[in-house]
CSV table of C-alpha atoms and ligand atoms in Angstrom, one decimal:
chain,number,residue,atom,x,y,z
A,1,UNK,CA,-20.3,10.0,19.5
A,2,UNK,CA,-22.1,8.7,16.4
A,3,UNK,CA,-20.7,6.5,13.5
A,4,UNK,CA,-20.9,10.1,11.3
A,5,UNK,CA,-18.7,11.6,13.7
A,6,UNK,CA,-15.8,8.9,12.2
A,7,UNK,CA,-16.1,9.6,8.7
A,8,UNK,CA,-14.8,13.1,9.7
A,9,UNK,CA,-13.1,13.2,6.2
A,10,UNK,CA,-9.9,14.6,6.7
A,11,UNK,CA,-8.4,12.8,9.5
A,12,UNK,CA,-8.6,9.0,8.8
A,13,UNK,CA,-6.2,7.9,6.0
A,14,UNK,CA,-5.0,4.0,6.2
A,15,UNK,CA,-3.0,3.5,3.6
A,16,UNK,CA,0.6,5.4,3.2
A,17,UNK,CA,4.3,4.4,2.5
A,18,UNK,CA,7.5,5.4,4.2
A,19,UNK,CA,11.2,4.8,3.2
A,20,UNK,CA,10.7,1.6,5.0
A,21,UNK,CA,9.6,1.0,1.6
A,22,UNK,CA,8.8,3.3,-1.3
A,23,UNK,CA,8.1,6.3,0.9
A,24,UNK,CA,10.3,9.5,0.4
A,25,UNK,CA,9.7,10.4,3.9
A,26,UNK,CA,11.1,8.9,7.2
A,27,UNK,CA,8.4,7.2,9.2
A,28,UNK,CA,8.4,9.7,11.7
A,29,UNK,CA,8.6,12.9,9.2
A,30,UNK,CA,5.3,10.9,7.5
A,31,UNK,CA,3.6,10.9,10.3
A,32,UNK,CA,4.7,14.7,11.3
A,33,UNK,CA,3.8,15.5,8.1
A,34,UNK,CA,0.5,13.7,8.2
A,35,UNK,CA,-0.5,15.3,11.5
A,36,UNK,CA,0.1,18.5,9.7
A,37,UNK,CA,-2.3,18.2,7.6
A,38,UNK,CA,-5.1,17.2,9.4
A,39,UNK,CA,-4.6,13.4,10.0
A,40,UNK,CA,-5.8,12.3,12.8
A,41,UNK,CA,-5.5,7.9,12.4
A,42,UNK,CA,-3.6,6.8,10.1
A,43,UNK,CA,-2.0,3.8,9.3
A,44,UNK,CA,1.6,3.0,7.9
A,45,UNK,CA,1.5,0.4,5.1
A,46,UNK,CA,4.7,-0.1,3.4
A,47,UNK,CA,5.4,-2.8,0.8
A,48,UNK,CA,6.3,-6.5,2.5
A,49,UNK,CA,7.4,-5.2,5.9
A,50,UNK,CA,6.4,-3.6,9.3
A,51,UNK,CA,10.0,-2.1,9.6
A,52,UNK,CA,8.5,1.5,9.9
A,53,UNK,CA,6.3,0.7,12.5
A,54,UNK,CA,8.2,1.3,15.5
A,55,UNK,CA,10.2,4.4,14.5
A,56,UNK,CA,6.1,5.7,13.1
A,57,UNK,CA,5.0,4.9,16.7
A,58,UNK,CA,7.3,6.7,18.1
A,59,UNK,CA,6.5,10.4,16.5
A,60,UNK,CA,2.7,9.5,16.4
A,61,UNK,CA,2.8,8.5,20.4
A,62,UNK,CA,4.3,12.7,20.5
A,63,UNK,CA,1.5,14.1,18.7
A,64,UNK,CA,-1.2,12.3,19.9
A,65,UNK,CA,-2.2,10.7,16.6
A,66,UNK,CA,-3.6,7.5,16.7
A,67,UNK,CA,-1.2,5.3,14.8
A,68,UNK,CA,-2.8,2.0,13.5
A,69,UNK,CA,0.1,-1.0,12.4
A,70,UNK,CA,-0.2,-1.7,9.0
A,71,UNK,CA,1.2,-3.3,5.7
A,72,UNK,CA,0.8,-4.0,2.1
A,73,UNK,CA,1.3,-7.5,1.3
A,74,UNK,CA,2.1,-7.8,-2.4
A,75,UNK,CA,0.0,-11.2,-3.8
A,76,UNK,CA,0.2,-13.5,-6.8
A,77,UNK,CA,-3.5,-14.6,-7.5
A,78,UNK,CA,-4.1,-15.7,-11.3
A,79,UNK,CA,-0.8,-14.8,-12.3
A,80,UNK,CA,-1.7,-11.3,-11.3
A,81,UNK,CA,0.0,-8.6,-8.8
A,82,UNK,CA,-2.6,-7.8,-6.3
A,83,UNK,CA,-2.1,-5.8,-3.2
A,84,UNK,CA,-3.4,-6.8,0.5
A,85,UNK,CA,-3.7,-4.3,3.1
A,86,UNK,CA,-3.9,-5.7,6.9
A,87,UNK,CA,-4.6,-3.6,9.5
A,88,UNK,CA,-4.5,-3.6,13.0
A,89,UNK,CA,-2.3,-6.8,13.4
A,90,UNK,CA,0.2,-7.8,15.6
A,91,UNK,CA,3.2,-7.9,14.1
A,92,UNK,CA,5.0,-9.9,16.6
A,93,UNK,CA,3.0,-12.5,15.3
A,94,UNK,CA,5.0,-15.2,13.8
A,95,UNK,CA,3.0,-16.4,10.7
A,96,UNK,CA,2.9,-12.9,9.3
A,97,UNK,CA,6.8,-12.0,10.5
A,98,UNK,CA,7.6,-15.1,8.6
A,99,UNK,CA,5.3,-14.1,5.7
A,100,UNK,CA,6.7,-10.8,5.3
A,101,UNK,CA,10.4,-12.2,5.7
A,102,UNK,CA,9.7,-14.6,2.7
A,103,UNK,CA,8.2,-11.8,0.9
A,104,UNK,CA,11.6,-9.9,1.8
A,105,UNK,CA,13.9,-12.4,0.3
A,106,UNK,CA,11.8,-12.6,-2.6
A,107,UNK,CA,12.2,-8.8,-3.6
A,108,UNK,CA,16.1,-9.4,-3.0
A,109,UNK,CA,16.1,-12.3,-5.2
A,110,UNK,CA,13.7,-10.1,-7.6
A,111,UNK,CA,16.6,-7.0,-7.4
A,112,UNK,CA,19.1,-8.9,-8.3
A,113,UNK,CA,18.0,-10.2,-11.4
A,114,UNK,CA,16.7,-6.7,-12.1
A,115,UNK,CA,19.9,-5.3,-11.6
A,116,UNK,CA,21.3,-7.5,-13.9
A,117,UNK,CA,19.2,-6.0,-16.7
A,118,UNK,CA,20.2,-2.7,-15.8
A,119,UNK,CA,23.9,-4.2,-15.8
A,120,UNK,CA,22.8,-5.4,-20.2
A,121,UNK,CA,21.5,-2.1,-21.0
A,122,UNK,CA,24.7,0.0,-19.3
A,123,UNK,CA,23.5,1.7,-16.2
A,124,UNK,CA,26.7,2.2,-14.2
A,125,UNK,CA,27.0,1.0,-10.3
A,126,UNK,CA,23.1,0.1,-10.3
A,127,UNK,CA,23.5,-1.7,-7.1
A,128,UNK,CA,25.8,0.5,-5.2
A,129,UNK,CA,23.0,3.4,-6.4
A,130,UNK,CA,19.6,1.4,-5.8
A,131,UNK,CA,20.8,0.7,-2.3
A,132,UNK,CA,21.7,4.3,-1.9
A,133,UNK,CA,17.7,5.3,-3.3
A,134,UNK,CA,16.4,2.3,-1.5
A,135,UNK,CA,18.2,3.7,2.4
A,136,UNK,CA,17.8,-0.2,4.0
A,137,UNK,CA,14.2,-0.2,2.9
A,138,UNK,CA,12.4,-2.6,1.2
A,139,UNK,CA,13.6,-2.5,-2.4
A,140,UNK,CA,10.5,-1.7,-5.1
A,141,UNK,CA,10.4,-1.2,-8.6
A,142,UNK,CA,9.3,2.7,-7.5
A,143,UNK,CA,13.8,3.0,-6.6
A,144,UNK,CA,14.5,1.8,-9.8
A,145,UNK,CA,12.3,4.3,-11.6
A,146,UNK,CA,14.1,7.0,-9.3
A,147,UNK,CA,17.3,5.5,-10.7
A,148,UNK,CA,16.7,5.6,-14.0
A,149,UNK,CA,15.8,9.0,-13.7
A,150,UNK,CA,18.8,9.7,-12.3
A,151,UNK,CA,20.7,8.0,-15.1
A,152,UNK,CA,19.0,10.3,-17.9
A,153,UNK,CA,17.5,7.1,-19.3
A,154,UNK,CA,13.4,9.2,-18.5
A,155,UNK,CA,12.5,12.5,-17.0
A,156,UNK,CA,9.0,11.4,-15.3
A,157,UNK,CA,8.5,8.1,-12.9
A,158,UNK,CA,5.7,6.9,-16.0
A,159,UNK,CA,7.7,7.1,-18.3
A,160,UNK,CA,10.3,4.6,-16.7
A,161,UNK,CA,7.4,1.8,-16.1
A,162,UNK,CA,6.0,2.6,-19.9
A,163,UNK,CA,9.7,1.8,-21.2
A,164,UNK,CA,11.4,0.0,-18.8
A,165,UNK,CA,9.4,-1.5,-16.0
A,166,UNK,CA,6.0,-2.8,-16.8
A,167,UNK,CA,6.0,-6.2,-18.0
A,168,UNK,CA,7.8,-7.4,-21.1
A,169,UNK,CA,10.0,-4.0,-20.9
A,170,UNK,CA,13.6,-4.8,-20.6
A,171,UNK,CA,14.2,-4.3,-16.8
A,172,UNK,CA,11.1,-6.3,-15.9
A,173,UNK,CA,11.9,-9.7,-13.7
A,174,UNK,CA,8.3,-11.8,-12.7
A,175,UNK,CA,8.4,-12.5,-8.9
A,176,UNK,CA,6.0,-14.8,-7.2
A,177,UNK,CA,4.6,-13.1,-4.4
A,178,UNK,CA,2.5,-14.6,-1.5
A,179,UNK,CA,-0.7,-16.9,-2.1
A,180,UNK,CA,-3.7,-14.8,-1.5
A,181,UNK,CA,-5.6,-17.2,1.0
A,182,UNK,CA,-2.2,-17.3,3.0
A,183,UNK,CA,-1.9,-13.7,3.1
A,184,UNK,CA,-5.6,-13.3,4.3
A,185,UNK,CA,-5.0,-16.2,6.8
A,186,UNK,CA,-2.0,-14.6,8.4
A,187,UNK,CA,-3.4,-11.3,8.6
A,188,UNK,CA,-6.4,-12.5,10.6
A,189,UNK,CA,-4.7,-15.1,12.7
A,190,UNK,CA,-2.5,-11.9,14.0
A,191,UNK,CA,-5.4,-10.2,14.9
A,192,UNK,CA,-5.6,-7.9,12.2
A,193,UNK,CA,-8.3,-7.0,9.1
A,194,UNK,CA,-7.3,-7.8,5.3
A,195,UNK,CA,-8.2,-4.6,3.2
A,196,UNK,CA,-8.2,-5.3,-1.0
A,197,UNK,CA,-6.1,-2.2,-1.8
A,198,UNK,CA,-7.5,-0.5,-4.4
A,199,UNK,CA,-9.8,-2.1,-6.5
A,200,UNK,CA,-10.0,0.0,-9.5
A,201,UNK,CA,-5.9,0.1,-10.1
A,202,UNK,CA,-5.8,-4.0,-11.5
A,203,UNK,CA,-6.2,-2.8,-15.1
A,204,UNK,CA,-8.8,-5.7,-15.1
A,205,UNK,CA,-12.4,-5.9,-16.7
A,206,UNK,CA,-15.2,-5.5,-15.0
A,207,UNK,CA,-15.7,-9.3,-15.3
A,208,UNK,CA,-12.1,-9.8,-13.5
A,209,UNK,CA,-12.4,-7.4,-11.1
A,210,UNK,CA,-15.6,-9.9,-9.8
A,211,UNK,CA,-13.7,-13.1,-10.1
A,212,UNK,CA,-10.9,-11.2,-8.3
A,213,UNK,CA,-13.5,-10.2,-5.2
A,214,UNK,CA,-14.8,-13.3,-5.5
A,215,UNK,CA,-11.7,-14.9,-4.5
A,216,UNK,CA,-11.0,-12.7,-1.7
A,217,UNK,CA,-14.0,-13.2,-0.2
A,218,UNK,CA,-14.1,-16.7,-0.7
A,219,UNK,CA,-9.9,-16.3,1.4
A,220,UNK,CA,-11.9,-14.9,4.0
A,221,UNK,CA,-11.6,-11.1,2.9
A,222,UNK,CA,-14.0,-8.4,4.2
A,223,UNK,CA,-12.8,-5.1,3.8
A,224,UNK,CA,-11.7,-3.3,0.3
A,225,UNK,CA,-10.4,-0.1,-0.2
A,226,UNK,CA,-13.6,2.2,-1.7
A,227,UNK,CA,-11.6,5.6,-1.4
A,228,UNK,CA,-8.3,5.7,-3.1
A,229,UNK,CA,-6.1,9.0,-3.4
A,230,UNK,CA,-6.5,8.7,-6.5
A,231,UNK,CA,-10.3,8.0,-7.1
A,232,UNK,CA,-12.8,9.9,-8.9
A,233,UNK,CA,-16.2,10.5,-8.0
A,234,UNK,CA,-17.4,7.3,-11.0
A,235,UNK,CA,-14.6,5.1,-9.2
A,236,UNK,CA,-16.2,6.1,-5.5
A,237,UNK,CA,-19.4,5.0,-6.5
A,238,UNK,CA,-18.8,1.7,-8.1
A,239,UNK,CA,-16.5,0.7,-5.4
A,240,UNK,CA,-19.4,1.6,-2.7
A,241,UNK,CA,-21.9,-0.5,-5.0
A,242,UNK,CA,-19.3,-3.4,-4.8
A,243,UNK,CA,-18.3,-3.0,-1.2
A,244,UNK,CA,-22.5,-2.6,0.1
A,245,UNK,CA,-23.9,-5.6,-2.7
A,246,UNK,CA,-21.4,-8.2,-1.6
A,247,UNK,CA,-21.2,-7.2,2.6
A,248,UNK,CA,-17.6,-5.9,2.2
A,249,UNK,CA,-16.6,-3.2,4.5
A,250,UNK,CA,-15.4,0.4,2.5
A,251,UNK,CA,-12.1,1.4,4.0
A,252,UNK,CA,-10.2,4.8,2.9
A,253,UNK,CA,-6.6,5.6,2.1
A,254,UNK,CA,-4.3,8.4,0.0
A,255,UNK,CA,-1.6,5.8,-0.9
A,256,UNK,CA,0.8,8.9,-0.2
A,257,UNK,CA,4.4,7.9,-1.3
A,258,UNK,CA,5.9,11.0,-1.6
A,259,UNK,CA,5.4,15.3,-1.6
A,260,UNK,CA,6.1,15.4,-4.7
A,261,UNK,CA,3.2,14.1,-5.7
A,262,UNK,CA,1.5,17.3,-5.6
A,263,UNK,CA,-1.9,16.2,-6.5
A,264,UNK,CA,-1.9,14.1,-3.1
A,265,UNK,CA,-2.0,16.0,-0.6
A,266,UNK,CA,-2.2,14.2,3.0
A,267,UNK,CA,-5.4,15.3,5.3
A,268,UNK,CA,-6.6,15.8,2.0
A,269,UNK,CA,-10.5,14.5,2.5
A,270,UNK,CA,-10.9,10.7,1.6
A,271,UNK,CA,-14.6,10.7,2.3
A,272,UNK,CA,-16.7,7.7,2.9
A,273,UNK,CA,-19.7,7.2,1.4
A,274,UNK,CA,-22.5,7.1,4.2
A,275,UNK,CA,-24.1,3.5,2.4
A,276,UNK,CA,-20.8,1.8,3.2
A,277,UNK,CA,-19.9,0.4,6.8
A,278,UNK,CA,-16.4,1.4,7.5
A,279,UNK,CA,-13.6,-1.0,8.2
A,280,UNK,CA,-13.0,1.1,11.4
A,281,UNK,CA,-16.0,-0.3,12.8
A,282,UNK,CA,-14.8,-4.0,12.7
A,283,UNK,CA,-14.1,-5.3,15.9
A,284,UNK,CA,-10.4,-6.2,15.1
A,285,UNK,CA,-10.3,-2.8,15.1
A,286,UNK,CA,-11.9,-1.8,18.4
A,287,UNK,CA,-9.0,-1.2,19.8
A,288,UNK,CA,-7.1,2.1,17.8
A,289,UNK,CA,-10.9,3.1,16.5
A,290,UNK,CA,-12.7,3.2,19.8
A,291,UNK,CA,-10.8,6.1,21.5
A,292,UNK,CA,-10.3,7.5,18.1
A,293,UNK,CA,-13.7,8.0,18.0
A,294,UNK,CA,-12.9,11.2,19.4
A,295,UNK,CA,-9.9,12.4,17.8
A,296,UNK,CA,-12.3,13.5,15.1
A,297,UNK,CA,-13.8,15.9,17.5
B,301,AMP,P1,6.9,-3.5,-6.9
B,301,AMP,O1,6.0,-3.9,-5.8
B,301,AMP,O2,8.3,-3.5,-6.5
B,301,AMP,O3,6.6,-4.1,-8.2
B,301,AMP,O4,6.7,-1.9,-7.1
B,301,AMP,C1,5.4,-1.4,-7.2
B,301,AMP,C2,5.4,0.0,-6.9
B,301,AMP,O5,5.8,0.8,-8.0
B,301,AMP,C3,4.0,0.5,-6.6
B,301,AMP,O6,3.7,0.4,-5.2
B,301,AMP,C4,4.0,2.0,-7.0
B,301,AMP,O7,4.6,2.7,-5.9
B,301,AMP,C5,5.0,2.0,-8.1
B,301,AMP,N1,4.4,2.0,-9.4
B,301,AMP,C6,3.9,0.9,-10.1
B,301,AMP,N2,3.5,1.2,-11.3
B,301,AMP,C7,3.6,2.6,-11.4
B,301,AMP,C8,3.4,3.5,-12.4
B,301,AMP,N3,2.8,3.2,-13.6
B,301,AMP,N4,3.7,4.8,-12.1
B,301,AMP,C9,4.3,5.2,-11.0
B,301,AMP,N5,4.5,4.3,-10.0
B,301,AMP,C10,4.2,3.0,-10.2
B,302,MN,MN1,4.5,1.8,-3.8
B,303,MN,MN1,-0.5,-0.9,-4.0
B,304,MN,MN1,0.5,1.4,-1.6
C-alpha cells in the first residue's frame, strides 16, 4: 500500500476530547460516534489525563478501529498557554503519569480559586454544579462556560470567555502548566511523538508564532498539527510551508469536543497536504500506523 493510500482523508483524525475531559461524549460513544462517520484511526486526546483511554479502547477494540493513546498536555512557555499533543505513548510510563498527575492537581488548585470568583459575583452551588458538568473528568474552563450558561449569566460558550473567562475577565485564575521541554521530554521517553496542537489558534504574530516553533524544536519537537477542524484553506497552506521549511512532520486532527458543534462534523475530511510527511509515518508510530495502513482500504 502506498504513503497516498494513508492520507485517505476521512478516516485519520488524532486529535478529539471525551468527558474524560471537555468532551460531551463518553469515550466509548466518541469513538462509536467516530467510527460512524468514517473514522478509521483516531486518537483520544483529552486535556492533562489518559483517563479515557481504557474505556475508548474498549469500544474501538469492537469496531475494529484502530485506536491510538493520546493526550493534550497543556504548557506554560513565555507566559503563554500552549497545547502539546503526544501520541502513541505508553501511558504506564511513570514520568508522563506523574506529569499528567501534577497537571491534575494543578487544574484542582486552578478550580478552586475559580470557583471562588464565581462564589464574588453570586453564582449559587458552583462547586456542587461544576462537578455535576465536569462527571469526574478533568475540570476545564470549557465546564465553567457550560455553567454559566446554565446560570443565565450568557446564551453562547464565546460569549462566556469574552466576559468572563479569557484573561483579566472576572472568573479568570493564571495556572502554571507544565514546562514545555519537560513535556516534550516525557512524551518521547514514553515512547510516544509530541504534536504542537494547532499552530494557528495562539493569537500570536507571525513573528511569535516562529519563536514559539523555534522553541519546540529546539525541546526536541517534530510534529505540529497542519490540519485543524477548524482550518481554512490560507491556514492549511501556511501551516504546510512551516511544517515542510523547518522538517516538522504535518499531523491532522478535528479537535471534536462536542455534537453540538455542528460545523465539526467527525469523519469529516482533514486532508493532508501531499508536500508534508505525516506524523503517521514516524517510527514511534509504527506500531498503530503500520496495520492501519489498511484500514484506509
Ligand atoms: P482550560 O485548559 O481549562 O483553560 O480550558 C481550555 C478549553 O476551553 C479549550 O480546550 C477549549 O475547549 C475551551 N475554550 C477556550 N477558549 C474558548 C473559546 N473562546 N470559545 C470556546 N471554547 C473555548
Ligand atoms: Mn477543550
Ligand atoms: Mn487545545
Ligand atoms: Mn483539544
Amino acid at each position: 500500500m502506498s504513503t497516498a493510500d494513508c492520507r485517505e482523508p476521512a478516516r485519520i483524525d488524532l486529535h478529539t476530547h471525551s468527558t474524560a475531559s471537555d468532551g460531551t461524549l463518553t469515550p466509548a460513544a466518541l469513538v462509536q460516534a467516530a467510527h460512524a462517520g468514517g473514522v478509521r484511526a483516531l486518537a483520544l486526546t483529552d486535556h492533562d489525563t489518559a483517563d479515557g483511554l481504557g474505556e475508548a479502547n474498549i469500544a474501538a477494540a469492537e469496531l475494529h478501529l484502530r485506536l491510538v493513546p493520546g493526550v493534550e498536555i497543556s504548557v506554560t512557555w513565555e507566559k503563554r498557554t500552549l497545547h502539546i499533543v503526544g501520541l502513541g505513548f505508553d501511558a504506564a510510563h511513570p514520568g508522563l503519569r506523574d506529569l499528567l498527575a501534577d497537571l491534575q492537581q494543578c487544574r484542582a488548585a486552578r478550580t478552586d480559586a475559580m470557583l471562588e470568583r464565581l462564589d464574588r459575583i453570586g453564582v449559587a452551588r458552583a462547586r456542587e454544579r461544576i462537578e455535576v458538568l465536569a462527571a469526574g473528568g478533568q475540570i476545564t474552563r470549557a465546564h465553567f462556560a457550560r455553567l454559566l450558561i446554565e446560570d443565565g449569566r450568557c446564551q453562547t460558550t464565546k460569549q462566556c470567555f469574552k466576559r468572563f473567562l479569557n484573561p483579566g475577565k472576572p472568573a479568570y485564575v493564571n495556572a502554571t502548566w507544565a514546562g514545555l521541554q519537560e513535556t516534550v521530554s516525557h512524551i518521547h521517553q514514553a515512547g510516544g511523538v509530541a504534536v504542537l496542537a494547532h499552530p494557528l489558534a495562539y493569537n500570536m504574530t507571525g513573528a511569535w508564532r516562529r519563536r514559539m516553533l523555534d522553541a519546540f524544536q529546539a525541546a526536541g519537537g517534530r510534529a505540529m498539527e497542519v490540519v485543524c477542524g477548524n482550518s481554512t484553506p490560507n491556514g492549511i497552506a501556511q501551516m504546510a510551508e512551516a511544517a515542510t521549511g523547518r522538517g516538522l512532520l504535518g499531523s491532522v486532527g478535528s479537535d471534536f469536543h462536542s455534537p453540538d458543534q455542528r460545523w465539526l462534523r467527525l469523519g469529516r475530511p482533514l486532508t493532508l497536504p501531499a508536500a508534508v510527511a505525516p506524523v503517521w509515518d514516524d517510527p514511534a508510530l509504527a506500531r498503530w500506523f503500520s496495520e492501519a495502513r489498511d484500514i484506509s482500504r
